[in-house]
């Protein structure tokens, strides 16, 4: 756990979050500044700074993040209407929190 990382604090329940799914390797919670009717963050419990810091041994974990997003999309009823999965990478790519996370966005009426 990184001392000043808000996502690490959420993982260990030191900071509040509206958690919608959790297993032994990751947690999924609502984004506090949603940009879609459904905007969730899929966050590994292991602190990985960004996509640029993924090591070969983390590749399975990244796959599990995508699988969890698929599962939660179905639970939220947006799997058939469609959704976006997004990794922001580094500051220039829009990353604000430097703990790897996958955005799940959907629920638009189009």
C-alpha positions as a Markdown table, in Angstrom:
| # | Residue | x | y | z |
|---|---|---|---|---|
| 1 | Unk | 0.0 | 0.0 | 0.0 |
| 2 | Unk | 1.2 | 3.5 | -0.9 |
| 3 | Unk | 0.8 | 5.9 | 2.0 |
| 4 | Unk | -0.8 | 8.8 | 0.2 |
| 5 | Unk | -2.8 | 6.7 | -2.4 |
| 6 | Unk | -6.6 | 7.2 | -2.1 |
| 7 | Unk | -7.3 | 4.0 | -3.9 |
| 8 | Unk | -5.0 | 2.0 | -1.6 |
| 9 | Unk | -6.9 | 3.5 | 1.3 |
| 10 | Unk | -10.2 | 2.5 | -0.3 |
| 11 | Unk | -8.9 | -1.1 | -0.8 |
| 12 | Unk | -8.1 | -1.4 | 2.9 |
| 13 | Unk | -11.3 | 0.4 | 4.0 |
| 14 | Unk | -9.6 | 3.4 | 5.4 |
| 15 | Unk | -11.5 | 5.7 | 3.0 |
| 16 | Unk | -15.1 | 5.4 | 2.1 |
| 17 | Unk | -16.4 | 4.3 | -1.3 |
| 18 | Unk | -19.6 | 3.0 | -2.8 |
| 19 | Unk | -18.3 | -0.5 | -3.5 |
| 20 | Unk | -20.4 | -2.6 | -5.9 |
| 21 | Unk | -18.1 | -5.6 | -6.3 |
| 22 | Unk | -15.1 | -7.0 | -4.6 |
| 23 | Unk | -13.0 | -10.2 | -4.7 |
| 24 | Unk | -9.6 | -11.1 | -3.4 |
| 25 | Unk | -7.7 | -9.2 | -6.1 |
| 26 | Unk | -9.8 | -6.1 | -6.9 |
| 27 | Unk | -12.5 | -3.8 | -5.9 |
| 28 | Unk | -15.1 | -2.0 | -8.1 |
| 29 | Unk | -16.7 | 1.2 | -6.9 |
| 30 | Unk | -18.6 | 4.2 | -8.1 |
| 31 | Unk | -16.6 | 7.2 | -9.4 |
| 32 | Unk | -17.2 | 10.2 | -7.2 |
| 33 | Unk | -17.3 | 12.5 | -10.3 |
| 34 | Unk | -19.3 | 10.4 | -12.8 |
| 35 | Unk | -19.1 | 11.2 | -16.5 |
| 36 | Unk | -21.9 | 8.7 | -17.4 |
| 37 | Unk | -25.1 | 7.3 | -15.8 |
| 38 | Unk | -23.0 | 4.3 | -14.8 |
| 39 | Unk | -19.3 | 5.2 | -14.1 |
| 40 | Unk | -17.4 | 2.7 | -12.1 |
| 41 | Unk | -13.7 | 2.2 | -11.3 |
| 42 | Unk | -12.2 | -1.3 | -11.4 |
| 43 | Unk | -9.1 | -1.1 | -9.1 |
| 44 | Unk | -6.6 | -3.8 | -8.3 |
| 45 | Unk | -5.8 | -4.3 | -4.6 |
| 46 | Unk | -2.1 | -4.4 | -5.6 |
| 47 | Unk | -0.7 | -0.9 | -6.0 |
| 48 | Unk | 0.5 | -0.5 | -9.6 |
| 49 | Unk | 1.2 | 3.1 | -10.5 |
| 50 | Unk | -0.1 | 3.1 | -14.1 |
| 51 | Unk | -0.3 | 0.9 | -17.3 |
| 52 | Unk | 3.3 | 1.8 | -17.8 |
| 53 | Unk | 4.2 | 0.0 | -14.6 |
| 54 | Unk | 2.5 | -3.3 | -15.4 |
| 55 | Unk | 5.0 | -6.1 | -15.0 |
| 56 | Unk | 4.7 | -9.5 | -16.8 |
| 57 | Unk | 3.4 | -11.1 | -13.6 |
| 58 | Unk | 0.5 | -8.5 | -13.5 |
| 59 | Unk | -0.9 | -9.4 | -16.9 |
| 60 | Unk | -3.3 | -12.0 | -15.5 |
| 61 | Unk | -4.6 | -9.3 | -13.0 |
| 62 | Unk | -5.3 | -6.9 | -15.9 |
| 63 | Unk | -7.3 | -9.6 | -17.6 |
| 64 | Unk | -9.2 | -10.1 | -14.3 |
| 65 | Unk | -10.0 | -6.4 | -14.3 |
| 66 | Unk | -11.6 | -6.6 | -17.7 |
| 67 | Unk | -13.5 | -9.8 | -16.7 |
| 68 | Unk | -14.8 | -8.0 | -13.5 |
| 69 | Unk | -15.9 | -5.0 | -15.7 |
| 70 | Unk | -17.8 | -7.4 | -17.9 |
| 71 | Unk | -19.5 | -9.0 | -14.9 |
| 72 | Unk | -20.5 | -5.7 | -13.3 |
| 73 | Unk | -21.7 | -4.3 | -16.6 |
| 74 | Unk | -24.1 | -7.2 | -16.7 |
| 75 | Unk | -25.2 | -6.7 | -13.1 |
| 76 | Unk | -25.9 | -3.0 | -13.9 |
| 77 | Unk | -27.9 | -4.0 | -17.0 |
| 78 | Unk | -25.7 | -2.1 | -19.5 |
| 79 | Unk | -24.0 | -5.1 | -21.1 |
| 80 | Unk | -26.4 | -5.3 | -24.1 |
| 81 | Unk | -26.8 | -1.5 | -24.6 |
| 82 | Unk | -23.0 | -1.1 | -24.6 |
| 83 | Unk | -20.3 | 0.5 | -22.5 |
| 84 | Unk | -16.8 | 1.8 | -22.6 |
| 85 | Unk | -13.7 | 0.6 | -20.9 |
| 86 | Unk | -10.9 | 3.1 | -20.5 |
| 87 | Unk | -7.4 | 3.3 | -19.0 |
| 88 | Unk | -6.0 | 6.8 | -18.7 |
| 89 | Unk | -2.2 | 6.6 | -18.8 |
| 90 | Unk | 0.0 | 9.2 | -17.2 |
| 91 | Unk | -1.0 | 12.9 | -16.7 |
| 92 | Unk | -1.0 | 13.6 | -20.4 |
| 93 | Unk | -3.4 | 10.8 | -21.0 |
| 94 | Unk | -5.8 | 12.1 | -18.3 |
| 95 | Unk | -4.6 | 9.9 | -15.3 |
| 96 | Unk | -5.2 | 11.8 | -12.1 |
| 97 | Unk | -4.9 | 9.1 | -9.5 |
| 98 | Unk | -1.7 | 7.2 | -9.9 |
| 99 | Unk | -3.0 | 3.7 | -9.0 |
| 100 | Unk | -3.9 | 1.6 | -12.0 |
| 101 | Unk | -7.7 | 1.7 | -12.6 |
| 102 | Unk | -10.1 | 0.8 | -15.4 |
| 103 | Unk | -13.1 | 3.1 | -16.0 |
| 104 | Unk | -16.4 | 1.4 | -16.9 |
| 105 | Unk | -18.8 | 3.9 | -18.4 |
| 106 | Unk | -22.3 | 3.3 | -19.8 |
| 107 | Unk | -26.0 | 3.6 | -19.3 |
| 108 | Unk | -26.5 | 6.3 | -22.0 |
| 109 | Unk | -29.9 | 6.4 | -23.8 |
| 110 | Unk | -28.8 | 6.6 | -27.4 |
